[in-house]
Short mmCIF file of C-alpha atoms and ligand atoms in Angstrom, two decimals:
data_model
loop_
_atom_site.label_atom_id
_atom_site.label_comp_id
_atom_site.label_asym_id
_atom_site.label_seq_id
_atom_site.Cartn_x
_atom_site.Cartn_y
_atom_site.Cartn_z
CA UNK A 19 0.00 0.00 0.00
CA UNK A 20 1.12 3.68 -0.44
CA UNK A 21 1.55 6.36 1.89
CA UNK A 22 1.10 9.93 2.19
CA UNK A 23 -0.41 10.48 -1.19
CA UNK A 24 -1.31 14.57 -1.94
CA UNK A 25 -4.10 14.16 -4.94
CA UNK A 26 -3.21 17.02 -7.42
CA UNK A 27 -7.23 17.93 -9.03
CA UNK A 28 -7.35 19.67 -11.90
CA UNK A 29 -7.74 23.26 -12.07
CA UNK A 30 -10.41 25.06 -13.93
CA UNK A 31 -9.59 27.46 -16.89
CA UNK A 32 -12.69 29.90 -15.00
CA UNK A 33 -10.26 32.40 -12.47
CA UNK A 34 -13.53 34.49 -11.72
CA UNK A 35 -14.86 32.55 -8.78
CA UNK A 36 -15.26 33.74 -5.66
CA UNK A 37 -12.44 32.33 -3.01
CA UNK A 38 -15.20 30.66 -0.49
CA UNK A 39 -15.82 28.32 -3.24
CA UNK A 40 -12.57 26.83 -4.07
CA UNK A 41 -12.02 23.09 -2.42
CA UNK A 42 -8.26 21.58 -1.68
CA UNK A 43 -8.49 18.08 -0.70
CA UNK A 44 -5.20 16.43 0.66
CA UNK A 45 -5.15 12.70 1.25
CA UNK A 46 -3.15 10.63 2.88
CA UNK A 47 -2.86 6.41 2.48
CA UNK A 48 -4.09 3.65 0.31
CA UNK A 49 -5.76 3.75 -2.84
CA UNK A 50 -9.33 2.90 -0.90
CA UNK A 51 -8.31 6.49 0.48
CA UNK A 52 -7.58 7.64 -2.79
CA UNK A 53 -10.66 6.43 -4.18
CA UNK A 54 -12.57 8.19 -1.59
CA UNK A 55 -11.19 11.56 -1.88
CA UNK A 56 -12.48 11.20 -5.73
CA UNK A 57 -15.79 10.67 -4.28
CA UNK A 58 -15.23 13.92 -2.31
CA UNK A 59 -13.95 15.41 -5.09
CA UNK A 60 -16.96 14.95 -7.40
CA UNK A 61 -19.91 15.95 -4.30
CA UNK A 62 -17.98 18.75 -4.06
CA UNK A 63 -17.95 19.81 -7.46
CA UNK A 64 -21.82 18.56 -7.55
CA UNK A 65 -22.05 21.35 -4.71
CA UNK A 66 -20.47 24.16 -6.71
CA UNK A 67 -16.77 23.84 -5.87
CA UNK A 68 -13.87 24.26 -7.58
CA UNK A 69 -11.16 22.66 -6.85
CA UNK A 70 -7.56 23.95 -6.06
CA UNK A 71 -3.82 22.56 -5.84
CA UNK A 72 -3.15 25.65 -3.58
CA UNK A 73 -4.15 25.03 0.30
CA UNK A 74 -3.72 28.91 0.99
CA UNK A 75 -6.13 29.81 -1.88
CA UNK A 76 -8.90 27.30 -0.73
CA UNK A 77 -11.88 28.30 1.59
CA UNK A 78 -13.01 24.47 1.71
CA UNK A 79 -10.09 22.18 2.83
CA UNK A 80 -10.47 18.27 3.88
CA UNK A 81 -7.75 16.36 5.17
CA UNK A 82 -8.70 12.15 4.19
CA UNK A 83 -6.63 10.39 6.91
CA UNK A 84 -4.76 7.33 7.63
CA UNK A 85 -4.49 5.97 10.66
CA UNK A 86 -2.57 2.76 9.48
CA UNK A 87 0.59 3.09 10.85
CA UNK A 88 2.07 6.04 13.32
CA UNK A 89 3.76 8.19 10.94
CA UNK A 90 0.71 9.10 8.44
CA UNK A 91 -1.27 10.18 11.61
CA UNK A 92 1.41 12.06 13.24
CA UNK A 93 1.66 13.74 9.98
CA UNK A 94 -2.24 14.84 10.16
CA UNK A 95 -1.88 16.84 13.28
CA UNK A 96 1.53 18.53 12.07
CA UNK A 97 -1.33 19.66 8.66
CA UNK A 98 -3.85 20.76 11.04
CA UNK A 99 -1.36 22.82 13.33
CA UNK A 100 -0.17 24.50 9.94
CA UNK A 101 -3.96 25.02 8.88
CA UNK A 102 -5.09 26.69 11.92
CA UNK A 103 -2.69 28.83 11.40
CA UNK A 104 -3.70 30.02 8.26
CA UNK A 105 -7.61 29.72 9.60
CA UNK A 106 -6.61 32.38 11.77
CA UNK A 107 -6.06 34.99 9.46
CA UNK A 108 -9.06 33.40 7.63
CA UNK A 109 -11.64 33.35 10.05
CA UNK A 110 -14.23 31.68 7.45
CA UNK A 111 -12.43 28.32 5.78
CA UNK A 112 -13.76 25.45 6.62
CA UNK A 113 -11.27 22.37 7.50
CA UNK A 114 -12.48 19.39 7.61
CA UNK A 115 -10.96 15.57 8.85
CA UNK A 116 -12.28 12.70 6.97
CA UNK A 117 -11.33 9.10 7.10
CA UNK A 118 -9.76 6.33 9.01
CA UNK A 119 -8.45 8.79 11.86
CA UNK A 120 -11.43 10.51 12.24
CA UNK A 121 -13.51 7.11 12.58
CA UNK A 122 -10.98 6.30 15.03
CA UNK A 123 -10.94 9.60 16.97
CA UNK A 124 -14.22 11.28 16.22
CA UNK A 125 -15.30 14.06 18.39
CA UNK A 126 -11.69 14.42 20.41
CA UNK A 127 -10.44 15.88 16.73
CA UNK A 128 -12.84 18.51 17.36
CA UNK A 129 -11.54 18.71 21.03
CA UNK A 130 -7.65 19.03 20.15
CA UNK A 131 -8.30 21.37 17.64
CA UNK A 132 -10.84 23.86 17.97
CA UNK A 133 -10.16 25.30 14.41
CA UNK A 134 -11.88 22.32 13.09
CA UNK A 135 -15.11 22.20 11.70
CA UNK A 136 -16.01 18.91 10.82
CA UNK A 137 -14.86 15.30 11.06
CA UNK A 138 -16.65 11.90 9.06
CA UNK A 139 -15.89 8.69 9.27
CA UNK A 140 -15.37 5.95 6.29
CA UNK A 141 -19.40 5.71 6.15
CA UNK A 142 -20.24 9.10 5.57
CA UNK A 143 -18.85 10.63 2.71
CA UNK A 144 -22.18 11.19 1.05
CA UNK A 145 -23.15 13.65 4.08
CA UNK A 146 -20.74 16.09 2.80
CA UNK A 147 -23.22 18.16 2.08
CA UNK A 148 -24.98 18.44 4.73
CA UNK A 149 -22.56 18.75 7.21
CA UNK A 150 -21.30 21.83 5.28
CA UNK A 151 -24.47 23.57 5.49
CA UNK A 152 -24.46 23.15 9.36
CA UNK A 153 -20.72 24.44 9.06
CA UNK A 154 -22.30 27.39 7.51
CA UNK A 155 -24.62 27.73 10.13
CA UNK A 156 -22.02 28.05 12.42
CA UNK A 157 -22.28 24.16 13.87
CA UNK A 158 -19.70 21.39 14.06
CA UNK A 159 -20.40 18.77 12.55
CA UNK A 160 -19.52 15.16 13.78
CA UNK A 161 -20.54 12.00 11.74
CA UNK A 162 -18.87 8.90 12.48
CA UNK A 163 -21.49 6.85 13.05
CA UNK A 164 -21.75 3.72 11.18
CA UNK A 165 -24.65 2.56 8.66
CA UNK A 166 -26.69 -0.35 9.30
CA UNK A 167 -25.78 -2.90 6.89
CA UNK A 168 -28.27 -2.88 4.47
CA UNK A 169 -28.33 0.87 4.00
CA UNK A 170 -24.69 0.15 4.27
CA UNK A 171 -24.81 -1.51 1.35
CA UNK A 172 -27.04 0.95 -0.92
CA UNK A 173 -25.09 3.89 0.53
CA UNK A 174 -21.43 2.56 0.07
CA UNK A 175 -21.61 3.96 -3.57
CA UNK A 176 -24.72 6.06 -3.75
CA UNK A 177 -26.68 6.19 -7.29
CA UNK A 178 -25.67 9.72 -8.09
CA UNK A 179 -22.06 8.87 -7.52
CA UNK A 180 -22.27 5.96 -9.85
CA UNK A 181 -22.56 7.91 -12.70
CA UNK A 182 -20.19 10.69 -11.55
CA UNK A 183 -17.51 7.72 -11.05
CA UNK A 184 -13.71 9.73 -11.66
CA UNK A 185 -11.40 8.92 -14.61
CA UNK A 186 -8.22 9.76 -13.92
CA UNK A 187 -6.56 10.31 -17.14
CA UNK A 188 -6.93 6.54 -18.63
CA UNK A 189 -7.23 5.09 -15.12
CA UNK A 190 -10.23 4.31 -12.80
CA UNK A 191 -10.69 2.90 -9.31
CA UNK A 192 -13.70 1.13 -8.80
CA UNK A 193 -14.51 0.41 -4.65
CA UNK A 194 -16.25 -3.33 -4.80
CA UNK A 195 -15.95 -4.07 -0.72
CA UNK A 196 -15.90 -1.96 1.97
CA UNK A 197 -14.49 -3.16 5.57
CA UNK A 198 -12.93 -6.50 6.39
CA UNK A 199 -13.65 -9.49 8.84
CA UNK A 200 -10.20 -11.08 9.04
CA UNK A 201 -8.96 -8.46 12.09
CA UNK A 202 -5.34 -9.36 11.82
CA UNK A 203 -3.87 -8.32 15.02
CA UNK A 204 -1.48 -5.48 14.09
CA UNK A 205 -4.53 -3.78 11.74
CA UNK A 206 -6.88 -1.01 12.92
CA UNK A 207 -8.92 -1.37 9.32
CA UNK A 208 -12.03 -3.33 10.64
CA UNK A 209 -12.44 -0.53 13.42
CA UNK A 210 -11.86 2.52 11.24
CA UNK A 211 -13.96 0.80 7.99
CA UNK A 212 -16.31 -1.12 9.40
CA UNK A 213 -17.47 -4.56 8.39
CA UNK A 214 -17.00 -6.64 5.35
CA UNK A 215 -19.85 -5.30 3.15
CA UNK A 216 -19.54 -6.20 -0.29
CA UNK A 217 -21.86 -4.34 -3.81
CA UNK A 218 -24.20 -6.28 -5.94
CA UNK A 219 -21.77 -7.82 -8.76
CA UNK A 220 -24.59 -6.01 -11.00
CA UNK A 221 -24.09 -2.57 -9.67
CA UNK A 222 -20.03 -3.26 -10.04
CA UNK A 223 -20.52 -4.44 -13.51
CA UNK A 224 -23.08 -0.87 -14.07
CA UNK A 225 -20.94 1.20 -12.53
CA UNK A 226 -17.39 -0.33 -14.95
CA UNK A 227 -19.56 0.32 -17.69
CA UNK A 228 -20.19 3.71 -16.90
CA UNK A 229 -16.32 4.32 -16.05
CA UNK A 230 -15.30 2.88 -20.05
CA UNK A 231 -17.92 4.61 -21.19
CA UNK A 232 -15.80 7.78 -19.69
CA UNK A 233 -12.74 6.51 -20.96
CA UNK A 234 -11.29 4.56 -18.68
CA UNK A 235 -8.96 1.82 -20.43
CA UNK A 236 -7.35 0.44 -16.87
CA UNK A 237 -9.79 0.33 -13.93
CA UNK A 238 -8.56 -1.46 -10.57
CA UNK A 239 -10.99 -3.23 -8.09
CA UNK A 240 -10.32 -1.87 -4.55
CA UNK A 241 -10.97 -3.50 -1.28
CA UNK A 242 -9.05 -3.96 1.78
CA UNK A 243 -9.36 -7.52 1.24
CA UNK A 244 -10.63 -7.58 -2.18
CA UNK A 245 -10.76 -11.53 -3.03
CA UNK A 246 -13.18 -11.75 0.09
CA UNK A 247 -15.84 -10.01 -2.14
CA UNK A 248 -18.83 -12.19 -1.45
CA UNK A 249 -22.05 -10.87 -2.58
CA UNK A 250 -25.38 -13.49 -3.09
CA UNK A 251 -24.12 -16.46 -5.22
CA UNK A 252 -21.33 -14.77 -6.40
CA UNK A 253 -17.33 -14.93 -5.12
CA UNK A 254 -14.65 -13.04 -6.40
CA UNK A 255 -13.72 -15.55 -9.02
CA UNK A 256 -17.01 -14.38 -10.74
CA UNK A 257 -17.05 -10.66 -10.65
CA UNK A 258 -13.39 -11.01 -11.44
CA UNK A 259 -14.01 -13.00 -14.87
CA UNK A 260 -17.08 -11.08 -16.04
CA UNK A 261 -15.22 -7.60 -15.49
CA UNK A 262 -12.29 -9.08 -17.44
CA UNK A 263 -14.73 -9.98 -20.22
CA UNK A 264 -16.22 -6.86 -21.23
CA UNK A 265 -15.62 -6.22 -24.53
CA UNK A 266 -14.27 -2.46 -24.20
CA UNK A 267 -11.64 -2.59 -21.33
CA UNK A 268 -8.29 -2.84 -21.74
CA UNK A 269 -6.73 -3.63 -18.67
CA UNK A 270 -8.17 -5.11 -14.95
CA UNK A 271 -6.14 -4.67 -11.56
CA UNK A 272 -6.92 -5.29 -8.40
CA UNK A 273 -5.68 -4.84 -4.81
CA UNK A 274 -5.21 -6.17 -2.28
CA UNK A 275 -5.76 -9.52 -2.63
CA UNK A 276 -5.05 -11.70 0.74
CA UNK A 277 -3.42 -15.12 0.39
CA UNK A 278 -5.56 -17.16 2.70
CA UNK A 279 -8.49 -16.52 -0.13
CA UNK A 280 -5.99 -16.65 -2.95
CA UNK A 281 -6.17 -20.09 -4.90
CA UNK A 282 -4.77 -21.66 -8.22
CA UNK A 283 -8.09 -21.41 -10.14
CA UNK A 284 -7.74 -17.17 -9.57
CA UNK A 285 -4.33 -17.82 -10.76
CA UNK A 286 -5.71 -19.85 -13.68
CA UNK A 287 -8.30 -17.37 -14.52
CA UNK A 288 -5.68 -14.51 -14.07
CA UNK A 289 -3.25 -16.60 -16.87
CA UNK A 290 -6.69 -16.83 -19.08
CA UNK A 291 -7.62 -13.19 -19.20
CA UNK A 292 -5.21 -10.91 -21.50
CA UNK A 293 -7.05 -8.00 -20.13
CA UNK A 294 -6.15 -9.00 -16.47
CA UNK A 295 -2.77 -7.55 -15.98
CA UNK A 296 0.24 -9.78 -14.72
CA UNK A 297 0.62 -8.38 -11.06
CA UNK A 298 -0.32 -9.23 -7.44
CA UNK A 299 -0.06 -7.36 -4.54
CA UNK A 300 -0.04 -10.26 -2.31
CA UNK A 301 1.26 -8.97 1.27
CA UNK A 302 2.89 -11.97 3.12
CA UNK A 303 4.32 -10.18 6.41
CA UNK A 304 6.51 -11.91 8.19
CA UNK A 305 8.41 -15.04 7.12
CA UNK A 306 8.15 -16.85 10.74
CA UNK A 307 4.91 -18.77 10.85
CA UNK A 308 5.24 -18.58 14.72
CA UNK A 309 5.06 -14.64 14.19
CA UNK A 310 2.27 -15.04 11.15
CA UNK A 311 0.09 -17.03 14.04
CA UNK A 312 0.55 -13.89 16.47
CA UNK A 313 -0.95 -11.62 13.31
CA UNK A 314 -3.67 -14.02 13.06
CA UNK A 315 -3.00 -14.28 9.62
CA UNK A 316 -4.49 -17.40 9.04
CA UNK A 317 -1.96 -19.19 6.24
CA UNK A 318 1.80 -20.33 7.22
CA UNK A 319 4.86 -19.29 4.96
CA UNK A 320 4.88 -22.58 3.54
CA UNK A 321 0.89 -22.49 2.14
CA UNK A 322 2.20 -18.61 0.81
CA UNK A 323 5.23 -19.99 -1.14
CA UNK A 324 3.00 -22.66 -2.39
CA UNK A 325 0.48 -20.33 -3.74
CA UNK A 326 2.97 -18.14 -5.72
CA UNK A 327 5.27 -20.87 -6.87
CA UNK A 328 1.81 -21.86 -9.16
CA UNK A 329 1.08 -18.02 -9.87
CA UNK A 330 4.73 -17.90 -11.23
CA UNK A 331 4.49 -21.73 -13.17
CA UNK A 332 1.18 -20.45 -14.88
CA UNK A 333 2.37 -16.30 -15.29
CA UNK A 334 5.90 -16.85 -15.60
CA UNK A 335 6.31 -12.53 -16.10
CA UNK A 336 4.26 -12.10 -13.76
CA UNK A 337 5.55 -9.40 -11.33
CA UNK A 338 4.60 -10.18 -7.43
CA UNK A 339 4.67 -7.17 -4.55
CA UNK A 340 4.06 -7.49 -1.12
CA UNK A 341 3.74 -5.85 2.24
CA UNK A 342 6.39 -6.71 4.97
CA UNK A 343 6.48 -5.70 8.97
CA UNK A 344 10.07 -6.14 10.88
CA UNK A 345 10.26 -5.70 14.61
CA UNK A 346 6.03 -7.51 15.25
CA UNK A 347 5.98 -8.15 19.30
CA UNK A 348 8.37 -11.09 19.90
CA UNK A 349 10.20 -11.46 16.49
CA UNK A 350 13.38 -12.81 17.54
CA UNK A 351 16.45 -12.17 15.05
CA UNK A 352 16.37 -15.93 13.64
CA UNK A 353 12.57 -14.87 12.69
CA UNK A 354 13.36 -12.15 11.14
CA UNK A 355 15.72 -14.29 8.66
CA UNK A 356 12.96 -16.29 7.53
CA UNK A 357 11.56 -13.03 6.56
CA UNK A 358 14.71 -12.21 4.58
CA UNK A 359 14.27 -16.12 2.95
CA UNK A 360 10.69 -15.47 1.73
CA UNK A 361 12.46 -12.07 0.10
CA UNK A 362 15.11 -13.96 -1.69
CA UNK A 363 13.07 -17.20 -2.35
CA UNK A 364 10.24 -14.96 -4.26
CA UNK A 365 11.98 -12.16 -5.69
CA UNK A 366 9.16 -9.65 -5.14
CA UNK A 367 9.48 -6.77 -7.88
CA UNK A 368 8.64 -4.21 -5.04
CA UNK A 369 8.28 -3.99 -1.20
CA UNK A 370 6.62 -1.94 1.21
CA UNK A 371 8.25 -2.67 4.11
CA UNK A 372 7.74 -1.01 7.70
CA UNK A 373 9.09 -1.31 11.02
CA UNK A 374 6.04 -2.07 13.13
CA UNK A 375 4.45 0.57 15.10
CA UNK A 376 1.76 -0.31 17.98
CA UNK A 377 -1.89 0.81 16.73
CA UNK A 378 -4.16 1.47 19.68
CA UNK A 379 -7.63 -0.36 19.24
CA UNK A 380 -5.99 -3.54 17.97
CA UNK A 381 -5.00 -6.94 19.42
CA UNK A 382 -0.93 -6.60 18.71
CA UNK A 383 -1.46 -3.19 21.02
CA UNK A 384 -1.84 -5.35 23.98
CA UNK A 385 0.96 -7.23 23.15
CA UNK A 386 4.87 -6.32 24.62
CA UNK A 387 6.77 -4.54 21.90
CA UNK A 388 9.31 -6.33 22.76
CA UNK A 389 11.74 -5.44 19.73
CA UNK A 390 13.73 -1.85 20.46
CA UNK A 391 13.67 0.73 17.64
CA UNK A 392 17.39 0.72 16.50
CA UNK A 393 16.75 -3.04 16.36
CA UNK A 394 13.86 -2.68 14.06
CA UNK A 395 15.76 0.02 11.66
CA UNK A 396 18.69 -2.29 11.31
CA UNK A 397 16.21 -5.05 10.39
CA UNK A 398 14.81 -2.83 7.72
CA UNK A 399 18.00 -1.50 6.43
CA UNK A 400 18.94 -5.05 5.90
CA UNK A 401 15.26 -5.92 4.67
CA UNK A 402 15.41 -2.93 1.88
CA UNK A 403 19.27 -3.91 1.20
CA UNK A 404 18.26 -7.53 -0.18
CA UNK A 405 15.33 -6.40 -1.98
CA UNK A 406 17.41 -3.00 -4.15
CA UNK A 407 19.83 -6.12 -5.28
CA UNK A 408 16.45 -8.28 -6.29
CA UNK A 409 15.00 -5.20 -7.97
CA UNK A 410 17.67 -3.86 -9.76
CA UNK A 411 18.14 -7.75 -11.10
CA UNK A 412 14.63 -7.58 -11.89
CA UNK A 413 14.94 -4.28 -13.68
CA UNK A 414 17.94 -5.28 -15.33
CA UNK A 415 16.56 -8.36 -17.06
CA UNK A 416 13.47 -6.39 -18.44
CA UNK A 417 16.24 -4.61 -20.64
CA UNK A 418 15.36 -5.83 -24.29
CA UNK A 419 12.11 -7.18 -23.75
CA UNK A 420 8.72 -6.25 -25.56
CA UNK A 421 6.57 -4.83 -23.38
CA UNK A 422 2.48 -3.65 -23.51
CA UNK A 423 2.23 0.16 -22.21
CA UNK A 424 -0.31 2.24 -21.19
CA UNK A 425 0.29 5.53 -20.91
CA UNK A 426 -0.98 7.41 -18.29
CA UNK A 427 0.54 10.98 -17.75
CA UNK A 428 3.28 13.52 -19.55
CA UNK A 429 6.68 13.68 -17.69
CA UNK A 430 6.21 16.38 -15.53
CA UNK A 431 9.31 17.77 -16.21
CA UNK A 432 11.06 16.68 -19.35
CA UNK A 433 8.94 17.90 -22.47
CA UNK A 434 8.19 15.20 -25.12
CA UNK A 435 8.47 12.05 -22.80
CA UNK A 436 5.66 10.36 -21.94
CA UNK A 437 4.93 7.90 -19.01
CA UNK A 438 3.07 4.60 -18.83
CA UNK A 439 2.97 1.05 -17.00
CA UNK A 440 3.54 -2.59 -18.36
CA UNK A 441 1.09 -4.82 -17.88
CA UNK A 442 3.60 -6.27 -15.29
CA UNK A 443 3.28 -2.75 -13.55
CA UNK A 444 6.54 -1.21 -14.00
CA UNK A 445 6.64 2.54 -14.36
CA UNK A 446 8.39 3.06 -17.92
CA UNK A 447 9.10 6.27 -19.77
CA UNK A 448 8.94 6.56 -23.69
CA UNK A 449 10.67 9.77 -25.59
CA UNK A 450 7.76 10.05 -28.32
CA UNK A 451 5.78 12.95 -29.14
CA UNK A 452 2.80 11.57 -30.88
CA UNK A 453 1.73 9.92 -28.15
CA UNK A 454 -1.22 10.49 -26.20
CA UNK A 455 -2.82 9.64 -22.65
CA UNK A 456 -4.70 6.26 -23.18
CA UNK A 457 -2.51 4.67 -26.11
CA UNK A 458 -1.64 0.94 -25.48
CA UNK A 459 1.21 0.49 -27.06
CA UNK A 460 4.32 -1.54 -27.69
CA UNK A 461 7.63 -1.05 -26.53
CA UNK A 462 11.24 -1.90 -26.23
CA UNK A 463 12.63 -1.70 -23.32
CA UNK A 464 16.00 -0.28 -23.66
CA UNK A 465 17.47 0.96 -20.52
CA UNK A 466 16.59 1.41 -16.68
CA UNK A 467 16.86 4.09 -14.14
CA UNK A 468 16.96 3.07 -10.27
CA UNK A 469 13.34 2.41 -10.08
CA UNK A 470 11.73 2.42 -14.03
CA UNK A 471 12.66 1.62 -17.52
CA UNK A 472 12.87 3.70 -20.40
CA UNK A 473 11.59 2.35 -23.74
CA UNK A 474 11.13 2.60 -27.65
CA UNK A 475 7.57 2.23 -29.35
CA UNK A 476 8.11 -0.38 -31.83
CA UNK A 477 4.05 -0.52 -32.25
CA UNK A 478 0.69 1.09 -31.29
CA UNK A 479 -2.05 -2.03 -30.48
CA UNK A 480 -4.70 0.51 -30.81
S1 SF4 B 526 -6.83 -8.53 5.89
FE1 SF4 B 526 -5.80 -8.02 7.82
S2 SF4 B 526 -4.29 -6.45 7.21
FE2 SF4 B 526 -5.78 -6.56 5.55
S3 SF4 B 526 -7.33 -4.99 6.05
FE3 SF4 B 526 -8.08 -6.94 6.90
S4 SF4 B 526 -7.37 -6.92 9.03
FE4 SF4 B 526 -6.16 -5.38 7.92
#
């Protein structure tokens, strides 16, 4: 998963607007996060916004937290210090805390910060309007309860945001669960998200429509545990093949899967589909399965290695990231090395790996933290030292190969280059001018930087 992720919306060409009515919206954590600041996003445009890159300029700002590990929620009170500042001067903007921190924290936000008008929980982005207009009529507003399930389930994605559903560029997400069940020990998610709840495959398959209609060549699937999607008769397995079989989209991702519901017919139907691209984000944790037990992860190392060892007979390009914690309560140092053998034995193409940090609310909280903190930073440094070797290996041997591109964005800074993603997920760049945002093309890979590849079109495939 990523962290600390500032959304850049794009500006309108119209400068005569009045400043009350300009929106910044800064968002921190996963793509579910992401996803949900789009949502934001488009009610507030619905609501006569406009939205702005420039926090100073904006007399609406939200602030979609994570509350996932320590530093991405330290980081939200060091923003709000620095915006009630600037509310001071500015007696009439309107900040506002959305997200997993204000689930978790609700009305003591509004305690610790007087400057802040209102805070929602995961449940309640579609109240944004209302709990402006009591902002305007000078109340604060505080809405983290949670929806019973069933209106749960019709609110999760309400109608009107089904058809407002955000293209980015080429790219869409598209939200298909909400919540998890498995409460692993070290995870606040099923306290700051809720449930499992997971949308009629019909509504999914109405609202992917609607996003290709808009454009959208790559959409990804989103849920915190997204191959626990279970809605009537129908598993993941299903909404996964009939997404990959309509007729108009190019390209299907998902994330994150978990590997106690992973299984060799998803791999099989994953080396079926063209359109489903060749990359899992399959987080594995910790190599010990002594340590895996304490996370309540449910699967041992052994059951993981089995799983990918098929993924990789059946995809052999495929291109496998994970998510890795050092230092969990307990891990003695011979532990931690069968982490570092799970590293070297899979050859992940990426890592987010993070030095574990005690989340209040969950099980691992009540649990001695046994490992000190120089400890844990020397068993990351030595973590992130195996995997640059693997990576740069990894990079270097996708030097000459063909490779499908979509591009996505222009180089921000160098004119004329244009940037994309295999269908393997690396980030490559591709000095050709006649080029456009959407093409799915063909390249030659012909170099590498530290972290991407550069390429040559040899063909367009559309
Ligand atoms: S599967 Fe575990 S780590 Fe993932 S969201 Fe659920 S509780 Fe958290």
């Amino acid at each position: 998963m990523k962290f600390s992720v500032l959304i850049r919306l794009p500006l309108s060409k119209n400068t005569i607007i009045k400043e009350m009515e300009k929106a910044h919206i800064h968002t921190f954590g996963c793509q579910m996060n992401e996803h949900d600041s789009q949502r934001m996003a488009a009610i507030l445009k619905r609501e006569g916004y406009q939205l702005t890159d420039d926090i100073k300029d904006a007399g609406l700002v939200l602030i979609n937290t994570c509350s996932v590990r320590e530093n991405p929620e330290n980081k939200v009170y060091s923003l709000l210090g620095r915006l009630s500042r600037i509310k001071r001067n500015k007696p009439d903007m309107i900040i506002g805390v959305a997200g997993c921190v204000a689930q978790q924290e609700g009305e003591s936000i509004l305690k610790r910060v007087k400057e802040v008008d209102m805070v929602f929980g995961t449940d309640n982005v579609f109240n944004l309007p209302t709990m402006i207009t009591e902002v305007k009529q000078g109340k604060r507003a505080l809405y983290t309860g949670w929806l019973p399930r069933e209106k749960n389930i019709q609110n999760f994605i309400p109608d009107q945001e089904l058809e407002s559903g955000t293209v980015d560029g080429c790219k869409a997400y598209l939200a298909i669960t909400k919540g998890c069940d498995n409460y692993c020990s070290f995870c606040i998610v099923p306290s700051t998200r809720g449930k499992l709840v997971s949308r009629e495959k019909e509504n999914i398959l109405e609202e992917a429509g609607n996003l290709i209609s808009k454009g959208a060549n790559e959409i990804q699937i989103l849920g915190q545990n997204v191959n626990s999607y279970r809605a009537g008769d129908a598993v993941f397995y299903d909404l996964l093949e009939s997404l990959a079989s309509l007729p108009d989209l190019k390209r299907l991702r998902f994330t994150s899967p978990h590997p106690n519901d992973w299984n060799n017919r998803l791999s099989d139907l994953m080396a079926a589909h063209t359109s489903i691209c060749n990359h899992i984000h399959l987080p594995f944790q910790a190599g010990s399965d002594r340590i895996l037990d304490l996370m309540k992860r449910g699967h041992t190392s052994k059951e993981f290695l089995e799983k990918v060892a098929y993924l990789k007979e059946k995809i052999p390009d495929i291109s496998i990231t994970t998510d890795v914690i050092v230092g969990f309560p307990g891990e003695s140092e011979e532990e931690f090395k069968e982490t570092l053998k799970i590293i070297e034995l899979v050859r992940f193409s990426q890592i987010y790996a993070f030095k574990y940090s005690s989340r209040p609310g969950t099980k691992a909280a009540k649990m001695k933290d046994t490992v000190p903190r120089k400890e844990k930073e020397n068993r990351l440094q030595q973590l992130l030292s195996i995997q640059e070797k693997i990576q740069s290996e990894i990079l270097d041997q996708m030097v000459g190969t063909k490779q499908q591109v979509l591009i996505d964005s222009a180089h921000p800074k160098e004119r004329g280059v244009m940037n994309g993603r295999s269908d393997n997920n690396f980030p490559i760049s591709i000095v050709e001018r006649s080029l456009e945002i959407g093409d799915l093309i063909t390249v030659e890979i012909t170099g590498r930087k530290k972290h991407s590849l550069t390429g040559t079109l040899i063909n367009a495939c559309i």
